[in-house]
Coordinates of C-alpha atoms in Angstrom, one line a residue:
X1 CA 0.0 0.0 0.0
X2 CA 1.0 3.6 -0.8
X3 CA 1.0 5.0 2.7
X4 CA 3.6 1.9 4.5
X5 CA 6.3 2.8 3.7
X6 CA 5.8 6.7 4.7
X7 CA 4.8 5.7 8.3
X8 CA 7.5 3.1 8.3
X9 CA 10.0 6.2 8.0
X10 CA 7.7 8.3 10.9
X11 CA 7.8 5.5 13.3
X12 CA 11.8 5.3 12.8
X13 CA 12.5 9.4 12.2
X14 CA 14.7 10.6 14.6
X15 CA 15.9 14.3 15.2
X16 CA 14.3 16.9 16.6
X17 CA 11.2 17.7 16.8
X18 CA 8.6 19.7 15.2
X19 CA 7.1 21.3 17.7
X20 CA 4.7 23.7 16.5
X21 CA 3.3 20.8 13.7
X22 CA 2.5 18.4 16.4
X23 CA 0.9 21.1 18.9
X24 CA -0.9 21.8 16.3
X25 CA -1.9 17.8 15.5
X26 CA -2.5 18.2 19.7
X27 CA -5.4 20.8 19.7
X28 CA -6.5 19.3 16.5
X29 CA -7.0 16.0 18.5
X30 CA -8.8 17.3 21.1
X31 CA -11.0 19.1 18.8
X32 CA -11.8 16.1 17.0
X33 CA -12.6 14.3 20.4
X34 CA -15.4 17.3 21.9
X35 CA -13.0 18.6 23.9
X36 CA -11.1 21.9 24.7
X37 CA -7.3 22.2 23.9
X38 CA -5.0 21.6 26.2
X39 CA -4.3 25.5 28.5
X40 CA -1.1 24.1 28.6
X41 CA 2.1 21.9 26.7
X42 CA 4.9 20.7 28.0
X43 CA 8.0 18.8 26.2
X44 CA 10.1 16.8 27.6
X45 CA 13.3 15.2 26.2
X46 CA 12.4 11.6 26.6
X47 CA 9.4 9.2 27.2
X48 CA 11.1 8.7 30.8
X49 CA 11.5 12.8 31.8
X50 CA 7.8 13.0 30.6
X51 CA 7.2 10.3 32.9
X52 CA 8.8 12.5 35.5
X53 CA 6.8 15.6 34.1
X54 CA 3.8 14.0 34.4
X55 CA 4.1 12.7 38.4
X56 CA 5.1 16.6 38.9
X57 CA 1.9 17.9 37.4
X58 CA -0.3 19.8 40.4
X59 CA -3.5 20.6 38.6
X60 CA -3.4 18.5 35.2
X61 CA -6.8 17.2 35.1
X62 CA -7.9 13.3 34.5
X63 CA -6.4 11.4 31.9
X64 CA -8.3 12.0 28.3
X65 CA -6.4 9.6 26.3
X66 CA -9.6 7.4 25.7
X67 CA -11.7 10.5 24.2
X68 CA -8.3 11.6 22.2
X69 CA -7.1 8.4 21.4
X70 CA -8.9 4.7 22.0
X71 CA -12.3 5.4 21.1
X72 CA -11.4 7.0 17.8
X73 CA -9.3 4.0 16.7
X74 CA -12.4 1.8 17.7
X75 CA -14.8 3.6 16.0
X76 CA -13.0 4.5 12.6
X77 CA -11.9 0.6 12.9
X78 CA -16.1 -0.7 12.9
X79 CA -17.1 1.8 10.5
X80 CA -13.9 0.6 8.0
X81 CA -14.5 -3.0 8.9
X82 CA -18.2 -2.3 8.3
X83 CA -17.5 -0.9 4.9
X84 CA -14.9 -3.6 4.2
X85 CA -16.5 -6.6 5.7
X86 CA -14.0 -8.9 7.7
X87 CA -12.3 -10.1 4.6
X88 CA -11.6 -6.4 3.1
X89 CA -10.4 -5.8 6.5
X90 CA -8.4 -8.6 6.7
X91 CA -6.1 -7.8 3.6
X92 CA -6.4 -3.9 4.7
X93 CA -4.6 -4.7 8.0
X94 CA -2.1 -7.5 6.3
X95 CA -1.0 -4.6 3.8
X96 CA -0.4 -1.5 6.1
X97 CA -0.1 -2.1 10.0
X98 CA 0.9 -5.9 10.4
X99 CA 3.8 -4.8 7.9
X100 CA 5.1 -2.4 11.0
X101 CA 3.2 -4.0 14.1
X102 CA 6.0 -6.3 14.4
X103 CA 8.9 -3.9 14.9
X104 CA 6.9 -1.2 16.4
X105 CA 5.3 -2.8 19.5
X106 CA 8.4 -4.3 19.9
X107 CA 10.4 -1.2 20.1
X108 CA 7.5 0.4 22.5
X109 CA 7.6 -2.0 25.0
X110 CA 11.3 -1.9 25.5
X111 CA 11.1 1.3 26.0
X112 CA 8.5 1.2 28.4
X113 CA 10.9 -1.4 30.0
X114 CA 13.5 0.6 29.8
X115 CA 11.6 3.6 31.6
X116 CA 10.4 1.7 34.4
X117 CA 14.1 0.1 35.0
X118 CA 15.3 4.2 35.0
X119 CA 12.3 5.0 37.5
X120 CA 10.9 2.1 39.2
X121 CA 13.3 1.5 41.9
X122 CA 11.0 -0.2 44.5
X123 CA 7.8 -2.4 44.0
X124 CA 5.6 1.0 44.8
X125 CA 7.0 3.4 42.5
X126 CA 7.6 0.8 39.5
X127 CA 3.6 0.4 39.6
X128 CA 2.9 3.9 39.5
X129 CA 5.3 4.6 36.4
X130 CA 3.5 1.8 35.2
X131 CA 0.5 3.6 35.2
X132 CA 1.5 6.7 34.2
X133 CA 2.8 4.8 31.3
X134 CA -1.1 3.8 30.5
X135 CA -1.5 7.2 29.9
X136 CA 0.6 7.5 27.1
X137 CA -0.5 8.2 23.4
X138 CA 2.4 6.2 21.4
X139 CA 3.2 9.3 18.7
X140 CA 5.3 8.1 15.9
X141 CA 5.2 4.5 17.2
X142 CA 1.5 4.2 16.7
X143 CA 2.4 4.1 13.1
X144 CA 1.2 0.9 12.3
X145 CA -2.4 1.4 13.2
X146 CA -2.4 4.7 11.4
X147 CA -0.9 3.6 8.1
X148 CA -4.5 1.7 8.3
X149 CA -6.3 4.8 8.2
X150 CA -4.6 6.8 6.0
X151 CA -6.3 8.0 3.3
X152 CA -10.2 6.8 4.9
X153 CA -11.1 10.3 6.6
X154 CA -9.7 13.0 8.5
X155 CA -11.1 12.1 12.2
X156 CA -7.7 10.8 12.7
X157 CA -5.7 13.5 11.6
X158 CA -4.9 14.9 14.5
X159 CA -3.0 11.9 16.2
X160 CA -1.1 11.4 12.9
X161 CA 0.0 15.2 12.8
X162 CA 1.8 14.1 16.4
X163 CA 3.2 10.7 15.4
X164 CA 4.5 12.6 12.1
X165 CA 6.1 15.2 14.3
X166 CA 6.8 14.3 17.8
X167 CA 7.2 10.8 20.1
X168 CA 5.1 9.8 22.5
X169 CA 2.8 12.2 24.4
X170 CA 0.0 12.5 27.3
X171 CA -3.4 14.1 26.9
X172 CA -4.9 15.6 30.2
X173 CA -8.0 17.8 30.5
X174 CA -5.5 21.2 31.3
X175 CA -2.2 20.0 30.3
X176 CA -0.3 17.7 27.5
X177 CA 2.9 16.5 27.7
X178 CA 5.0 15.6 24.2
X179 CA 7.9 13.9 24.3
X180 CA 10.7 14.3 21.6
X181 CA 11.7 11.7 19.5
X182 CA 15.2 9.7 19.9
X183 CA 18.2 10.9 18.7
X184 CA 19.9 7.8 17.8
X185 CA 17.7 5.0 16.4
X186 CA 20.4 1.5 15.3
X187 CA 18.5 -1.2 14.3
X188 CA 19.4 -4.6 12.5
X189 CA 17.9 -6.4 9.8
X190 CA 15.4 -7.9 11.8
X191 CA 13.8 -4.9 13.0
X192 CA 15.5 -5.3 16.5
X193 CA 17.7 -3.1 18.1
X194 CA 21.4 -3.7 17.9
X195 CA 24.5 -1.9 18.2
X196 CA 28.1 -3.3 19.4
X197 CA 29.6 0.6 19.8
X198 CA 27.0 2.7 22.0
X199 CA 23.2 2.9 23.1
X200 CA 20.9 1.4 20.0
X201 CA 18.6 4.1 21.0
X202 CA 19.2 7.2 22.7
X203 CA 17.2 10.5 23.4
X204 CA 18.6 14.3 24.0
X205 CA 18.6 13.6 27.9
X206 CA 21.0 10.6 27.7
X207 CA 17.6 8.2 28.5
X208 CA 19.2 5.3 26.2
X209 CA 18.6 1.5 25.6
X210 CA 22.0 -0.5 24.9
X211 CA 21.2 -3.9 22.8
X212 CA 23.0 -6.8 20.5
X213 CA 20.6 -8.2 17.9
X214 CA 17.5 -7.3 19.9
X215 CA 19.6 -8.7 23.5
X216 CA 19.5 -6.1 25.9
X217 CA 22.7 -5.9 26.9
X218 CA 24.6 -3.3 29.7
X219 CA 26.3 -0.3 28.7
X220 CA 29.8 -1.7 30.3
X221 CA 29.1 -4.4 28.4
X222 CA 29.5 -3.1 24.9
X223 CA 32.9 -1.5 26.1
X224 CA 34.9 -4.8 26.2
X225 CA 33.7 -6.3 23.3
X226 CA 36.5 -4.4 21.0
X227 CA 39.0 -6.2 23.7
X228 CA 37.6 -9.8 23.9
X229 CA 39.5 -12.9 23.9
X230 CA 38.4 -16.6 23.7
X231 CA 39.3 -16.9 27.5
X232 CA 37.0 -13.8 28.9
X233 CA 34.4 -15.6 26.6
X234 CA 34.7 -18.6 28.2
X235 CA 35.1 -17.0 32.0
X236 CA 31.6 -15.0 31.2
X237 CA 29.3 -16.7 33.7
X238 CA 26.1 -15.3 31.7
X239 CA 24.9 -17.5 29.0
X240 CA 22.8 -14.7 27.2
X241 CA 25.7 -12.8 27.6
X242 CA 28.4 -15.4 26.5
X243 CA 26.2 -15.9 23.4
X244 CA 26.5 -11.9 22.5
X245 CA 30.2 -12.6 23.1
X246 CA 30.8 -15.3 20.6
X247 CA 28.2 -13.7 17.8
X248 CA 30.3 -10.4 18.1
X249 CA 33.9 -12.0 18.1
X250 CA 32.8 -14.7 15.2
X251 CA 32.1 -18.3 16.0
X252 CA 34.8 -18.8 13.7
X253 CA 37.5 -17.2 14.6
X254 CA 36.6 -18.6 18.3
X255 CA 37.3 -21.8 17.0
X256 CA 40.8 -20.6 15.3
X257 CA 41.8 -19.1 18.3
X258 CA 41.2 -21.4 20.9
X259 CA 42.7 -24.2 19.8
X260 CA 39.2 -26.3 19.4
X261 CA 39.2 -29.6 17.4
X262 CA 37.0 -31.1 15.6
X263 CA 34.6 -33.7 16.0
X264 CA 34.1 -35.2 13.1
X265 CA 34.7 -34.4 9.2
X266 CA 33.6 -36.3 5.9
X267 CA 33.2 -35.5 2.3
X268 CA 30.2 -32.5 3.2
X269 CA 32.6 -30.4 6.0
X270 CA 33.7 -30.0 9.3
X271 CA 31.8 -30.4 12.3
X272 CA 32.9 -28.2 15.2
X273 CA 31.6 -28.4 19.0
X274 CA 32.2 -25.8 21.8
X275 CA 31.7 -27.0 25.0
X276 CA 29.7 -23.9 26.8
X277 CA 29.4 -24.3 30.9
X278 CA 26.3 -23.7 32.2
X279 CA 24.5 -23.8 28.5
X280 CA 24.0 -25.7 25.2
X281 CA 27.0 -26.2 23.1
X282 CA 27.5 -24.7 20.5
X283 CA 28.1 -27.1 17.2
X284 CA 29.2 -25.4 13.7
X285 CA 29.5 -27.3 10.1
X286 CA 32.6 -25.6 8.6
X287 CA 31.5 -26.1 4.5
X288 CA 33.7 -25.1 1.3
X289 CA 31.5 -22.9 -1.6
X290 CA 32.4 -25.7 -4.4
X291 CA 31.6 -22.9 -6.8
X292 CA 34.9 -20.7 -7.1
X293 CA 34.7 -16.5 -6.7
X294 CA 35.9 -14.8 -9.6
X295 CA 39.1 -14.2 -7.8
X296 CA 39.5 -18.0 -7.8
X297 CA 39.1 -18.7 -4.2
X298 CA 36.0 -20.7 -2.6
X299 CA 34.7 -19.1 0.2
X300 CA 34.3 -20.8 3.5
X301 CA 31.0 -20.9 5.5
X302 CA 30.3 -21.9 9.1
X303 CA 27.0 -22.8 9.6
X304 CA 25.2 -23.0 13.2
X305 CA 23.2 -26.5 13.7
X306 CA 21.8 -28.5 16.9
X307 CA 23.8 -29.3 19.5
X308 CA 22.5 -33.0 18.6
X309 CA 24.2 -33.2 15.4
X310 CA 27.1 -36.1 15.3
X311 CA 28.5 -35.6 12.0
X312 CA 29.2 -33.1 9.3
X313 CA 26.5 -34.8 6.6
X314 CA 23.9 -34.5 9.3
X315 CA 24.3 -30.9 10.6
X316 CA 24.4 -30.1 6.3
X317 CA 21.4 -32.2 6.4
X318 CA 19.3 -30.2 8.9
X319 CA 20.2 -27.0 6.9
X320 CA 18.1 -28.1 4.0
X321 CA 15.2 -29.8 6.4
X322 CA 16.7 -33.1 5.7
X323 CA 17.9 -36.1 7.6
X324 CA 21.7 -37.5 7.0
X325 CA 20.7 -40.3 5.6
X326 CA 18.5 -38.7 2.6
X327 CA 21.1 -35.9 2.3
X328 CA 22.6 -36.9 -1.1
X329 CA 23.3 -34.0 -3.1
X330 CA 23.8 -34.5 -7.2
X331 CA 26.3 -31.9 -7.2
X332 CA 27.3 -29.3 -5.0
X333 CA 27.2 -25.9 -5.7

């Protein structure tokens, strides 16, 4: 659909703000809902300082997130999937929002996580950051319902001027509070965060998630990875973390450099094991591309299978859904 790939680029734009564009998209939601602007806005740098913002307000009003934002979505959802019918709206939703649900939920829950680690501190105060959490309109990262509604009316035009212009925000009766977007958005093919040299996401006030291929991971953490050796690898007493170790460093060059040997070899590769305590091993098929590069070399691959496999053939096997015993390519390429 035409409008994806714009709100894909909202719920990932990063930089400042525009902050007259999504006041406006603010009063303009409130309109749209019966209700009175806000007599005041405040911006904060993050989701977590609005969070603080928010437990400082004296005389904010209730909550109106369901007038601004929930009972719109539900009601411009039944009158689409009335005019659709549940099949129309079935290929409506499988074209625009499931193609960003995926990465953007994902991404709004870690840093709701990642807000109530910063502010929680006891059982008490972690529940009530949880629910000033609830209060929260997601901004850009509500892209993937939007994208739905593109283009199908304007009763949702003010909560897309904010997700195109600002992060997440709070709608009281008195007083909003809009949050800027990150700074620093690093992300891997997958959608999830990752970043080996500093925080995967990151906003003006230093509020910042640090993660390897979607792995939370500490900030210290990151900082020895440049240094790493096979032996801190294997002295690492966290298996999640061990796992980030060897994925950065390169199973391969783990094997290289620790001296492992291998387990077993035949016609289809190598098969490698490395004993992990505490966790699975880990078991690698070293393969040679048969079909030369145009330099003349064949390339070498290393290729992850169960920590079941016994022999070369079957970990080759398993990497085409097959068994060793029916593995029995006609030529290799």
């Amino acid at each position: 659909m035409q409008y994806v790939d714009s709100w894909r680029a909202v719920a990932a734009a990063t930089g400042a703000a525009d902050r007259a564009a999504a006041e406006d998209g603010v009063r303009l939601a409130y309109l749209a809902a019966g209700l009175a602007g806000p007599e005041e806005i405040v911006w904060a740098d993050s989701p977590r300082a609005a969070v603080e913002a928010v437990a400082g307000l004296a005389d904010a009003g209730r909550s109106v997130r369901d007038e601004v934002r929930t009972r719109p979505w539900a009601e411009e959802r039944r009158r689409v999937y009335d005019a659709l019918g549940p099949a129309g709206w079935s290929a409506l939703w499988s074209a625009t929002g499931a193609q960003l649900w995926e990465t953007t939920a994902g991404l709004a829950e870690r840093i709701r996580a990642g807000v109530v680690a910063d502010l929680g501190g006891d059982p008490d105060a972690e529940s009530r950051v949880r629910l000033l959490l609830l209060d929260a309109v997601l901004g850009q990262h509500d892209a993937a319902w939007l994208a739905a509604f593109d283009g199908r009316g304007d009763r949702l035009d003010g909560l897309a001027a904010v997700a195109r212009n600002a992060g997440w925000w709070w709608p009281y009766e008195r007083v909003a509070v809009i949050s800027e977007r990150p700074q620093v958005l690093r992300r891997d093919e997958a959608g999830r965060l990752d970043r080996g040299d500093g925080p995967a996401l990151s906003y003006p006030d230093g509020f910042a998630l640090y993660a390897w291929r979607g792995m939370p991971v500490p900030p210290a953490f990151l900082d020895e990875l440049a240094a790493l050796t096979p032996r801190r690898i294997r002295t690492e007493e966290n298996a999640e973390l061990r796992r980030v170790m060897l994925e950065y460093y390169g199973y391969d060059r783990y094997l290289t450099e620790s001296g492992a040997e291998p387990v077993h070899r035949d016609e289809t590769g190598i098969l490698w094991r490395i004993a992990l305590a505490g966790d699975e091993d880990v078991v690698m098929v070293e393969v040679v591309n048969s079909t030369p590069e145009p330099d003349g070399t064949h390339r070498t691959y290393w290729l992850r299978v169960p920590p079941t496999t016994r022999t070369a053939r079957a970990g080759v096997a398993w990497t085409f859904g097959l068994s060793g015993e029916t593995y029995a390519p006609l030529r290799q390429t």
